[in-house]
XYZ file of C-alpha atoms in Angstrom:
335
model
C 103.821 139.076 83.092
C 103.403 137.209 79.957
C 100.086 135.171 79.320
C 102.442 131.754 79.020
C 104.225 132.509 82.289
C 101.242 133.747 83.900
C 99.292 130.215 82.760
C 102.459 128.696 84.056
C 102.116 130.234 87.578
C 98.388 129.366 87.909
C 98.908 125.883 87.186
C 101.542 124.944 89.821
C 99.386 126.951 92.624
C 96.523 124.327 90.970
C 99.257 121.227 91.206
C 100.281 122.652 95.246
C 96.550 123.582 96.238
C 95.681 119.647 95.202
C 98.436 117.963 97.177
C 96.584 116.878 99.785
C 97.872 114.026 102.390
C 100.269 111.615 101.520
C 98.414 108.039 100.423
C 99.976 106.402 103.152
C 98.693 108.603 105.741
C 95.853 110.061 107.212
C 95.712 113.479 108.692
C 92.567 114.740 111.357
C 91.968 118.776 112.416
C 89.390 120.112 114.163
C 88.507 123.437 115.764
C 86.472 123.693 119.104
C 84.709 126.991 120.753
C 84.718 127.004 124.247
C 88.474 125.461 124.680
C 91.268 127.392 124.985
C 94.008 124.439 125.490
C 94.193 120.854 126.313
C 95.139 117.541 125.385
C 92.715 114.624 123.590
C 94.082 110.806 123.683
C 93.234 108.564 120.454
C 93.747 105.383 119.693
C 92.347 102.648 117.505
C 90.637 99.502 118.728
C 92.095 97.997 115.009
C 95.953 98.688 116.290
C 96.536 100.679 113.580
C 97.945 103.301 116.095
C 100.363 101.831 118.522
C 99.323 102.187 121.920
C 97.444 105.847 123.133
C 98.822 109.239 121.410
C 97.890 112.737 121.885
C 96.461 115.528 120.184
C 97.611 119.124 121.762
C 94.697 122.161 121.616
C 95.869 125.261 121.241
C 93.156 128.073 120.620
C 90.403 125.367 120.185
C 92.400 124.265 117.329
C 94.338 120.736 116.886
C 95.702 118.461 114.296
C 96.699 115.217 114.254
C 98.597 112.890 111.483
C 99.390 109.254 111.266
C 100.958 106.600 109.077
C 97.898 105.036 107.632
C 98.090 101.982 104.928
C 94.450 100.459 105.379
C 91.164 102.087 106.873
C 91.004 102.017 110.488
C 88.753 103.287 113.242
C 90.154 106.139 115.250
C 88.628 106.139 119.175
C 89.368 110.021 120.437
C 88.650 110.685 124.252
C 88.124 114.502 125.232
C 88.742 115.534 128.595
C 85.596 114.424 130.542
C 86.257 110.963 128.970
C 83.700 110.857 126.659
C 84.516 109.050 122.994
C 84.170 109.836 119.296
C 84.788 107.529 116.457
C 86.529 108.692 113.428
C 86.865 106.782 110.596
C 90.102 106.623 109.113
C 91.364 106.433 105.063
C 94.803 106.445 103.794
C 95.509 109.590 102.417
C 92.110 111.307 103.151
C 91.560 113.930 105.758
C 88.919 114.697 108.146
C 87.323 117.506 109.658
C 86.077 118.429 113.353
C 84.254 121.116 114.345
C 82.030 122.318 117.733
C 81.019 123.482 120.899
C 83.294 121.607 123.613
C 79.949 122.112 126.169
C 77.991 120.603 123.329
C 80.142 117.540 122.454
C 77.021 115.264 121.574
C 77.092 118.313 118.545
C 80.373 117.710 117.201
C 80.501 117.032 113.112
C 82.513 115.023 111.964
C 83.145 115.353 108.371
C 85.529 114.305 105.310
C 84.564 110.476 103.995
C 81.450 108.773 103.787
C 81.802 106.697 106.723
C 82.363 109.966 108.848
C 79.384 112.012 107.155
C 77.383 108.789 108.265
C 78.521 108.444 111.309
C 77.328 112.011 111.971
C 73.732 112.110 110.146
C 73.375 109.280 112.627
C 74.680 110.683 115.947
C 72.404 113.922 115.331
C 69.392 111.406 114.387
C 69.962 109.839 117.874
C 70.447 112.670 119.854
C 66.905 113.607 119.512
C 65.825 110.004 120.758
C 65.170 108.989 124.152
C 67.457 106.224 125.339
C 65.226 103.156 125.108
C 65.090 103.857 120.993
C 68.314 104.333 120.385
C 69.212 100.378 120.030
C 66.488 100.298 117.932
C 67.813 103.284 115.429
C 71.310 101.760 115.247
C 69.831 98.052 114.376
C 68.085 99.544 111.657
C 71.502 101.679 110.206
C 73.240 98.144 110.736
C 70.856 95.705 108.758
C 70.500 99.188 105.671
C 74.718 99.084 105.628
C 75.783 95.796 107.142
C 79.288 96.256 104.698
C 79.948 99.832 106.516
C 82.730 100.263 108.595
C 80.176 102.335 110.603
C 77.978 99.455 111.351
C 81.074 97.644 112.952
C 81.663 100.473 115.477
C 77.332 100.175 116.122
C 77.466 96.624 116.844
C 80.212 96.997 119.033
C 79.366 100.180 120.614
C 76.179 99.378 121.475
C 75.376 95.080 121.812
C 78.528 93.523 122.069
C 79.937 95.235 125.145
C 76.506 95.927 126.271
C 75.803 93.815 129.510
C 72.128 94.172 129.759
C 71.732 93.320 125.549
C 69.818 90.347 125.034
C 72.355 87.960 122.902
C 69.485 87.282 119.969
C 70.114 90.368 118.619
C 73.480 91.346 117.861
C 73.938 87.556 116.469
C 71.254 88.159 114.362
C 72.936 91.070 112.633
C 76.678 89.703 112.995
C 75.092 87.129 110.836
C 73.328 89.554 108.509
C 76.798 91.558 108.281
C 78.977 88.025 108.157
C 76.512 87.138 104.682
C 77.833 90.125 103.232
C 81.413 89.626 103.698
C 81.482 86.046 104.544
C 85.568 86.126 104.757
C 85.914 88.860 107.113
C 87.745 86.949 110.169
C 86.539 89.750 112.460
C 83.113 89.181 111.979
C 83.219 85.379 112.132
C 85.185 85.849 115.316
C 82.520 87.951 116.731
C 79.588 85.500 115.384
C 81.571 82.583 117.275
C 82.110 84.187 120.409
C 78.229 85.287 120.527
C 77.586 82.052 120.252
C 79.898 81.022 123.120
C 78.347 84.494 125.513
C 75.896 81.910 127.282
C 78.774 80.739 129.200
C 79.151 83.969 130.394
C 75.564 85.138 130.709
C 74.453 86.622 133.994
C 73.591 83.894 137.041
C 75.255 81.219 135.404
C 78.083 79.689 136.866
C 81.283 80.408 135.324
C 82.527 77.363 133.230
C 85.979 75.180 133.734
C 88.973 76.726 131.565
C 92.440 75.910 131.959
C 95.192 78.372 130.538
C 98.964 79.429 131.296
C 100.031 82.810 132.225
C 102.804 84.954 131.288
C 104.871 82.970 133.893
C 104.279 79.691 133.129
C 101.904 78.968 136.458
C 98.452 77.328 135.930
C 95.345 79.351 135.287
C 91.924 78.269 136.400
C 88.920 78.742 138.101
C 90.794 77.907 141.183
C 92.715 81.046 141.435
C 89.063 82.752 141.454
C 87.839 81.923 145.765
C 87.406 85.144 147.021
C 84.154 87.356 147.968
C 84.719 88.974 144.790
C 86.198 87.410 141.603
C 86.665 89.285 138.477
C 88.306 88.423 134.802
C 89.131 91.176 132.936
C 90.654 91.499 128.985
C 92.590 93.969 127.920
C 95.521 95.335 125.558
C 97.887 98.379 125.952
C 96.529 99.387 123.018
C 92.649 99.649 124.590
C 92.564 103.052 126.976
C 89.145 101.857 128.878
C 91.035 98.423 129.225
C 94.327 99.833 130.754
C 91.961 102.024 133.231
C 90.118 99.371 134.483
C 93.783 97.608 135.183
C 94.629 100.824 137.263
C 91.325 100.671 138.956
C 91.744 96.797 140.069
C 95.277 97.278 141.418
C 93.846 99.514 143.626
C 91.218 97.701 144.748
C 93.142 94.825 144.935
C 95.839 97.035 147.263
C 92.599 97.935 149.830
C 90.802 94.795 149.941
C 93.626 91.984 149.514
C 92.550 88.419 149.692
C 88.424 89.741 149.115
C 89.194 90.695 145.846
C 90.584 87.891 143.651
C 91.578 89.242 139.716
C 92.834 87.124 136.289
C 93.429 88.903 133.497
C 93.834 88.562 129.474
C 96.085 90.551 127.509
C 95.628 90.759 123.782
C 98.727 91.849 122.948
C 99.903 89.760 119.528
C 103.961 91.358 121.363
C 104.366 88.847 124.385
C 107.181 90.749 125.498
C 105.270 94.271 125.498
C 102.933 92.337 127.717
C 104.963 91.213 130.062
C 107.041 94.661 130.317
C 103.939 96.433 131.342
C 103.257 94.141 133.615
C 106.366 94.121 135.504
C 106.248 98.239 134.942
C 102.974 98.462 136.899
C 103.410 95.595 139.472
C 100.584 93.504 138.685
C 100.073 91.431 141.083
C 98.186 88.844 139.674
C 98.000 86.207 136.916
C 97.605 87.496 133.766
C 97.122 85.113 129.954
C 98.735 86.235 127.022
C 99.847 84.175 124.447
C 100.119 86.398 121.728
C 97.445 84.858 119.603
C 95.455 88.102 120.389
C 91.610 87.179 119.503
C 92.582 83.325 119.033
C 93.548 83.405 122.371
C 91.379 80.080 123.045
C 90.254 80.794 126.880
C 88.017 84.013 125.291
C 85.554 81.623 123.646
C 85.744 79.349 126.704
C 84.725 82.415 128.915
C 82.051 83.693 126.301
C 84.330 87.430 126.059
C 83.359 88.705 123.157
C 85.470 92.128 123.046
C 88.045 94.585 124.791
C 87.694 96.020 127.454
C 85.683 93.019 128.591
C 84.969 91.599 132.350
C 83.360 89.279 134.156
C 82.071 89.779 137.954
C 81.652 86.411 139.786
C 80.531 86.119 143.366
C 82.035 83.306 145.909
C 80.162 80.798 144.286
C 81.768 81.327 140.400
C 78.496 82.549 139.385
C 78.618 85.798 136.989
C 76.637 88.853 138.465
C 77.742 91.282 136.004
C 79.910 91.254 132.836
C 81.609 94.051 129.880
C 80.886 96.960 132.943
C 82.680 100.390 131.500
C 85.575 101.529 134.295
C 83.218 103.270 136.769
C 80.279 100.929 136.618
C 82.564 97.848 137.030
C 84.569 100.161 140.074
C 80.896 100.303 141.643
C 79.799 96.394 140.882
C 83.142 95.135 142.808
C 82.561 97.776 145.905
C 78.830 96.748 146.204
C 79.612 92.956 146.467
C 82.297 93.571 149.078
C 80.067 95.285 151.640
Protein backbone atom coordinates (compact mmCIF):
# COMPACT_ATOMS: atom_id res chain seq x y z
CA UNK A 1 0.00 0.00 0.00
CA UNK A 2 1.24 3.31 -1.00
CA UNK A 3 2.29 5.92 1.77
CA UNK A 4 -0.63 8.46 0.24
CA UNK A 5 -3.28 5.75 0.37
CA UNK A 6 -2.08 4.39 3.48
CA UNK A 7 -2.24 8.25 5.10
CA UNK A 8 -5.58 8.22 3.42
CA UNK A 9 -6.85 5.11 5.31
CA UNK A 10 -5.57 6.30 8.73
CA UNK A 11 -7.28 9.46 8.52
CA UNK A 12 -10.89 8.32 7.89
CA UNK A 13 -10.48 5.54 10.82
CA UNK A 14 -9.33 9.10 12.77
CA UNK A 15 -12.62 11.02 11.16
CA UNK A 16 -15.00 7.47 12.21
CA UNK A 17 -13.17 6.84 15.67
CA UNK A 18 -14.19 10.78 16.52
CA UNK A 19 -17.85 10.59 15.57
CA UNK A 20 -19.16 10.39 18.68
CA UNK A 21 -23.09 11.08 19.48
CA UNK A 22 -25.11 13.10 17.44
CA UNK A 23 -25.37 16.96 19.01
CA UNK A 24 -28.86 16.54 19.45
CA UNK A 25 -28.66 13.55 21.51
CA UNK A 26 -27.32 12.07 24.39
CA UNK A 27 -26.34 8.48 24.71
CA UNK A 28 -25.72 6.56 28.52
CA UNK A 29 -23.88 2.78 28.88
CA UNK A 30 -22.92 1.20 31.72
CA UNK A 31 -21.68 -2.24 32.73
CA UNK A 32 -22.63 -3.91 36.15
CA UNK A 33 -20.97 -7.19 37.92
CA UNK A 34 -23.24 -9.11 39.77
CA UNK A 35 -26.35 -8.75 37.15
CA UNK A 36 -26.96 -11.00 34.66
CA UNK A 37 -30.35 -9.34 33.16
CA UNK A 38 -32.95 -6.88 34.06
CA UNK A 39 -34.66 -3.83 33.35
CA UNK A 40 -33.81 -0.03 34.91
CA UNK A 41 -36.68 2.80 34.48
CA UNK A 42 -35.36 6.55 33.85
CA UNK A 43 -36.87 9.48 33.57
CA UNK A 44 -36.21 13.16 34.04
CA UNK A 45 -37.82 15.38 36.65
CA UNK A 46 -37.00 18.38 33.72
CA UNK A 47 -39.49 16.42 31.08
CA UNK A 48 -36.95 16.16 28.82
CA UNK A 49 -37.89 12.39 28.53
CA UNK A 50 -41.55 11.84 28.07
CA UNK A 51 -43.01 9.89 30.67
CA UNK A 52 -40.81 6.56 32.25
CA UNK A 53 -38.56 4.48 29.61
CA UNK A 54 -36.46 1.52 30.03
CA UNK A 55 -33.08 0.41 29.84
CA UNK A 56 -32.74 -3.60 29.10
CA UNK A 57 -29.45 -5.49 30.92
CA UNK A 58 -28.13 -8.03 29.22
CA UNK A 59 -24.75 -9.51 30.66
CA UNK A 60 -24.50 -6.57 33.17
CA UNK A 61 -24.30 -4.47 30.19
CA UNK A 62 -26.97 -1.68 28.95
CA UNK A 63 -27.25 1.35 26.84
CA UNK A 64 -29.52 3.85 26.54
CA UNK A 65 -30.00 6.93 23.90
CA UNK A 66 -32.26 9.89 23.75
CA UNK A 67 -33.12 12.97 21.74
CA UNK A 68 -31.42 15.59 23.78
CA UNK A 69 -31.44 19.53 22.71
CA UNK A 70 -30.64 21.18 26.23
CA UNK A 71 -28.98 19.62 29.48
CA UNK A 72 -31.29 17.74 31.54
CA UNK A 73 -31.19 15.60 34.65
CA UNK A 74 -31.68 11.92 34.06
CA UNK A 75 -33.42 10.05 37.41
CA UNK A 76 -32.51 6.05 36.80
CA UNK A 77 -34.24 3.56 39.31
CA UNK A 78 -32.51 -0.01 39.61
CA UNK A 79 -34.46 -2.79 40.70
CA UNK A 80 -34.67 -2.38 44.54
CA UNK A 81 -35.89 1.19 43.75
CA UNK A 82 -33.09 2.99 44.67
CA UNK A 83 -32.13 6.32 42.35
CA UNK A 84 -29.12 7.76 40.54
CA UNK A 85 -28.86 11.08 38.92
CA UNK A 86 -27.18 11.47 35.67
CA UNK A 87 -26.56 14.52 34.21
CA UNK A 88 -27.40 14.87 30.77
CA UNK A 89 -25.54 17.01 27.60
CA UNK A 90 -26.52 17.08 24.07
CA UNK A 91 -24.28 15.12 22.22
CA UNK A 92 -22.02 13.92 25.13
CA UNK A 93 -21.99 10.45 26.52
CA UNK A 94 -21.73 9.00 29.85
CA UNK A 95 -20.33 6.16 31.49
CA UNK A 96 -21.57 3.61 34.33
CA UNK A 97 -19.78 1.19 35.91
CA UNK A 98 -20.15 -1.24 39.35
CA UNK A 99 -21.03 -3.74 41.67
CA UNK A 100 -25.02 -4.08 41.54
CA UNK A 101 -24.64 -5.29 45.59
CA UNK A 102 -22.59 -2.16 45.96
CA UNK A 103 -24.83 0.44 44.24
CA UNK A 104 -23.85 3.35 46.75
CA UNK A 105 -20.26 2.48 44.56
CA UNK A 106 -21.45 3.12 41.23
CA UNK A 107 -19.23 5.88 39.07
CA UNK A 108 -20.65 7.79 37.14
CA UNK A 109 -18.47 9.37 34.65
CA UNK A 110 -18.31 11.47 31.23
CA UNK A 111 -19.04 15.49 31.99
CA UNK A 112 -18.19 17.56 34.75
CA UNK A 113 -21.42 17.60 36.37
CA UNK A 114 -21.31 13.66 36.48
CA UNK A 115 -17.52 13.44 37.70
CA UNK A 116 -18.94 15.83 40.50
CA UNK A 117 -21.71 14.26 41.23
CA UNK A 118 -19.56 11.19 41.96
CA UNK A 119 -16.42 12.74 43.96
CA UNK A 120 -19.39 13.77 46.06
CA UNK A 121 -21.47 10.58 46.50
CA UNK A 122 -18.09 8.67 47.50
CA UNK A 123 -17.27 11.78 49.93
CA UNK A 124 -20.69 11.07 51.58
CA UNK A 125 -20.68 7.58 51.74
CA UNK A 126 -18.08 7.63 54.34
CA UNK A 127 -20.28 10.10 56.52
CA UNK A 128 -22.70 9.20 59.04
CA UNK A 129 -26.19 10.41 58.24
CA UNK A 130 -26.54 13.45 60.50
CA UNK A 131 -23.41 15.14 58.31
CA UNK A 132 -24.46 14.51 55.23
CA UNK A 133 -26.87 17.78 54.97
CA UNK A 134 -24.11 19.47 56.13
CA UNK A 135 -21.55 18.15 53.19
CA UNK A 136 -24.11 18.88 50.45
CA UNK A 137 -24.79 22.65 51.86
CA UNK A 138 -21.29 23.22 51.61
CA UNK A 139 -20.98 21.65 47.63
CA UNK A 140 -24.18 23.95 47.08
CA UNK A 141 -22.97 27.45 48.43
CA UNK A 142 -18.87 26.34 46.49
CA UNK A 143 -21.13 25.70 42.98
CA UNK A 144 -24.47 27.38 43.46
CA UNK A 145 -24.49 27.71 39.18
CA UNK A 146 -24.06 23.67 38.98
CA UNK A 147 -26.64 21.69 37.70
CA UNK A 148 -25.46 19.35 40.53
CA UNK A 149 -26.37 21.70 43.25
CA UNK A 150 -30.03 21.75 41.84
CA UNK A 151 -30.44 17.96 42.20
CA UNK A 152 -28.73 18.62 46.19
CA UNK A 153 -31.21 21.12 47.07
CA UNK A 154 -33.88 19.13 45.89
CA UNK A 155 -32.72 15.81 46.89
CA UNK A 156 -32.03 16.57 50.13
CA UNK A 157 -34.18 20.05 51.71
CA UNK A 158 -36.86 20.62 49.50
CA UNK A 159 -38.67 17.29 49.67
CA UNK A 160 -37.21 16.72 52.99
CA UNK A 161 -40.09 16.82 55.66
CA UNK A 162 -38.12 17.05 58.78
CA UNK A 163 -35.64 20.11 57.02
CA UNK A 164 -35.92 23.17 58.85
CA UNK A 165 -37.18 25.83 56.02
CA UNK A 166 -34.13 28.50 56.96
CA UNK A 167 -31.90 26.59 55.19
CA UNK A 168 -32.65 25.60 51.83
CA UNK A 169 -34.06 29.38 51.36
CA UNK A 170 -30.94 30.51 52.37
CA UNK A 171 -29.12 28.77 49.55
CA UNK A 172 -32.08 29.02 46.87
CA UNK A 173 -31.25 32.59 47.49
CA UNK A 174 -27.48 32.19 47.30
CA UNK A 175 -28.07 30.05 43.95
CA UNK A 176 -31.07 32.62 42.69
CA UNK A 177 -27.99 35.68 43.04
CA UNK A 178 -26.12 33.79 40.66
CA UNK A 179 -28.58 33.30 38.02
CA UNK A 180 -31.13 35.77 39.03
CA UNK A 181 -33.38 34.85 35.74
CA UNK A 182 -33.60 31.27 36.23
CA UNK A 183 -37.60 30.84 36.66
CA UNK A 184 -36.92 27.52 38.40
CA UNK A 185 -35.10 28.86 41.08
CA UNK A 186 -37.34 31.87 41.73
CA UNK A 187 -40.19 29.40 41.71
CA UNK A 188 -38.55 27.38 44.31
CA UNK A 189 -37.47 30.65 46.45
CA UNK A 190 -41.34 31.65 46.31
CA UNK A 191 -42.78 28.54 47.25
CA UNK A 192 -40.20 28.26 50.34
CA UNK A 193 -41.46 31.18 51.28
CA UNK A 194 -45.10 30.05 51.06
CA UNK A 195 -43.94 26.18 53.03
CA UNK A 196 -45.21 27.77 56.44
CA UNK A 197 -48.61 27.17 55.27
CA UNK A 198 -47.82 23.81 55.04
CA UNK A 199 -45.49 23.32 57.98
CA UNK A 200 -46.23 20.51 60.39
CA UNK A 201 -49.24 21.24 63.19
CA UNK A 202 -50.52 24.03 61.40
CA UNK A 203 -53.80 23.98 60.09
CA UNK A 204 -54.10 23.66 56.50
CA UNK A 205 -55.06 27.07 54.88
CA UNK A 206 -58.40 27.97 52.65
CA UNK A 207 -57.73 27.35 48.75
CA UNK A 208 -60.27 27.18 46.22
CA UNK A 209 -59.45 25.45 42.76
CA UNK A 210 -61.36 23.49 39.85
CA UNK A 211 -60.68 20.03 38.88
CA UNK A 212 -60.36 18.28 35.71
CA UNK A 213 -64.23 18.12 35.72
CA UNK A 214 -65.21 21.33 36.37
CA UNK A 215 -66.52 20.54 40.23
CA UNK A 216 -65.25 22.78 43.10
CA UNK A 217 -62.08 22.03 44.99
CA UNK A 218 -61.59 22.92 48.60
CA UNK A 219 -60.85 22.15 51.92
CA UNK A 220 -64.29 20.82 52.14
CA UNK A 221 -63.76 17.76 50.14
CA UNK A 222 -60.91 17.01 52.89
CA UNK A 223 -63.51 15.56 56.34
CA UNK A 224 -62.34 12.31 56.81
CA UNK A 225 -60.03 10.57 59.63
CA UNK A 226 -57.38 10.87 57.20
CA UNK A 227 -56.94 13.62 54.55
CA UNK A 228 -54.13 13.70 52.18
CA UNK A 229 -53.09 16.12 49.01
CA UNK A 230 -50.80 14.73 46.87
CA UNK A 231 -48.87 16.35 43.45
CA UNK A 232 -47.85 14.56 40.85
CA UNK A 233 -47.11 14.20 36.93
CA UNK A 234 -46.96 11.07 34.66
CA UNK A 235 -43.78 12.08 34.05
CA UNK A 236 -42.61 11.71 38.06
CA UNK A 237 -42.25 7.63 38.82
CA UNK A 238 -42.33 8.19 42.87
CA UNK A 239 -45.44 10.47 42.07
CA UNK A 240 -47.40 7.90 39.91
CA UNK A 241 -46.56 5.18 42.81
CA UNK A 242 -47.85 7.00 45.46
CA UNK A 243 -51.20 7.41 43.09
CA UNK A 244 -51.24 3.49 42.94
CA UNK A 245 -50.68 3.28 46.61
CA UNK A 246 -53.74 5.77 47.52
CA UNK A 247 -56.22 4.01 45.22
CA UNK A 248 -55.68 1.24 47.19
CA UNK A 249 -56.01 2.58 50.28
CA UNK A 250 -58.72 4.49 49.28
CA UNK A 251 -60.45 0.93 47.90
CA UNK A 252 -59.91 -0.63 51.79
CA UNK A 253 -60.75 2.21 53.88
CA UNK A 254 -63.50 4.24 51.80
CA UNK A 255 -65.00 7.26 53.39
CA UNK A 256 -61.72 7.22 56.29
CA UNK A 257 -59.48 8.08 53.75
CA UNK A 258 -60.33 11.33 51.91
CA UNK A 259 -57.56 12.19 48.77
CA UNK A 260 -57.15 15.56 46.27
CA UNK A 261 -54.68 15.52 43.99
CA UNK A 262 -52.47 17.92 41.58
CA UNK A 263 -51.29 16.96 38.32
CA UNK A 264 -48.52 18.90 36.69
CA UNK A 265 -49.02 17.91 33.49
CA UNK A 266 -48.56 21.27 31.05
CA UNK A 267 -51.02 18.24 28.39
CA UNK A 268 -54.57 18.58 30.08
CA UNK A 269 -55.74 15.91 28.01
CA UNK A 270 -52.81 13.36 28.99
CA UNK A 271 -54.07 14.16 32.44
CA UNK A 272 -57.28 13.44 32.20
CA UNK A 273 -56.66 10.10 30.01
CA UNK A 274 -54.72 8.65 32.83
CA UNK A 275 -57.09 9.41 34.99
CA UNK A 276 -59.97 7.84 33.42
CA UNK A 277 -57.29 4.79 32.51
CA UNK A 278 -56.71 4.13 36.23
CA UNK A 279 -60.18 5.00 37.73
CA UNK A 280 -59.32 7.65 40.01
CA UNK A 281 -61.74 8.13 42.07
CA UNK A 282 -61.24 11.36 43.33
CA UNK A 283 -60.79 15.05 42.47
CA UNK A 284 -57.83 15.78 40.91
CA UNK A 285 -56.40 19.90 39.69
CA UNK A 286 -54.74 20.29 36.61
CA UNK A 287 -54.78 23.18 34.67
CA UNK A 288 -51.94 22.79 32.62
CA UNK A 289 -49.99 25.68 33.98
CA UNK A 290 -47.68 22.95 35.49
CA UNK A 291 -45.57 24.88 38.37
CA UNK A 292 -47.89 28.12 37.97
CA UNK A 293 -50.53 26.06 38.93
CA UNK A 294 -51.64 28.81 41.66
CA UNK A 295 -53.14 26.34 44.50
CA UNK A 296 -49.17 24.96 44.96
CA UNK A 297 -48.10 28.26 46.55
CA UNK A 298 -51.43 28.42 48.40
CA UNK A 299 -50.65 24.89 49.89
CA UNK A 300 -46.85 25.74 50.51
CA UNK A 301 -45.85 22.40 47.85
CA UNK A 302 -42.75 23.11 46.89
CA UNK A 303 -41.93 19.99 44.49
CA UNK A 304 -43.08 16.57 42.86
CA UNK A 305 -43.83 14.00 44.32
CA UNK A 306 -45.15 16.20 47.11
CA UNK A 307 -47.99 15.45 49.94
CA UNK A 308 -49.58 16.65 52.63
CA UNK A 309 -51.10 14.41 55.63
CA UNK A 310 -53.91 16.24 57.53
CA UNK A 311 -55.80 14.73 60.41
CA UNK A 312 -59.78 15.38 60.99
CA UNK A 313 -59.11 18.66 62.12
CA UNK A 314 -57.15 20.05 58.63
CA UNK A 315 -54.09 20.19 60.60
CA UNK A 316 -50.82 18.81 58.67
CA UNK A 317 -49.06 15.86 60.57
CA UNK A 318 -46.72 15.01 57.93
CA UNK A 319 -45.82 16.37 54.45
CA UNK A 320 -43.27 15.38 51.00
CA UNK A 321 -43.29 11.46 52.72
CA UNK A 322 -41.42 9.12 49.88
CA UNK A 323 -44.15 6.14 48.76
CA UNK A 324 -43.56 3.79 51.73
CA UNK A 325 -43.18 6.32 54.49
CA UNK A 326 -46.34 8.21 53.35
CA UNK A 327 -48.12 4.30 52.90
CA UNK A 328 -47.12 3.98 56.76
CA UNK A 329 -48.18 7.80 57.93
CA UNK A 330 -51.89 7.18 56.40
CA UNK A 331 -52.15 3.43 58.07
CA UNK A 332 -50.93 4.78 61.50
CA UNK A 333 -53.59 7.61 61.64
CA UNK A 334 -56.37 5.20 60.69
CA UNK A 335 -55.92 2.80 63.61
Amino acid sequence: MSGSRLIALLSVVLLLSSCGVDSNKFRLAGRLRNLNQGMFWIYSPDGAIEGIDTIQVRDGRFSYETELRVPATLIIIFPNYSEQPVFAEPGEEVDIKGNASQMKEMIIKGTDDNDAMTELRMELNELMPPEVPKAVAKFINENPKSRVSRYLLQRYFLTDPQANLEQPFVLVSLMQKEDPDDIQLTKWKQELEGLRNGQLNKKLPDFSAKDVKGRDVSPSDLKSKVNVITVWATWNYQSTEIQRRLQRMKKRNGDRLSVVSVCLDADYKNCKQTLERDSVPWKTICDGRMWQTPVLSKLGIADVPGNLVLDDKGVVQARNLNPQKLEEKILQMLR
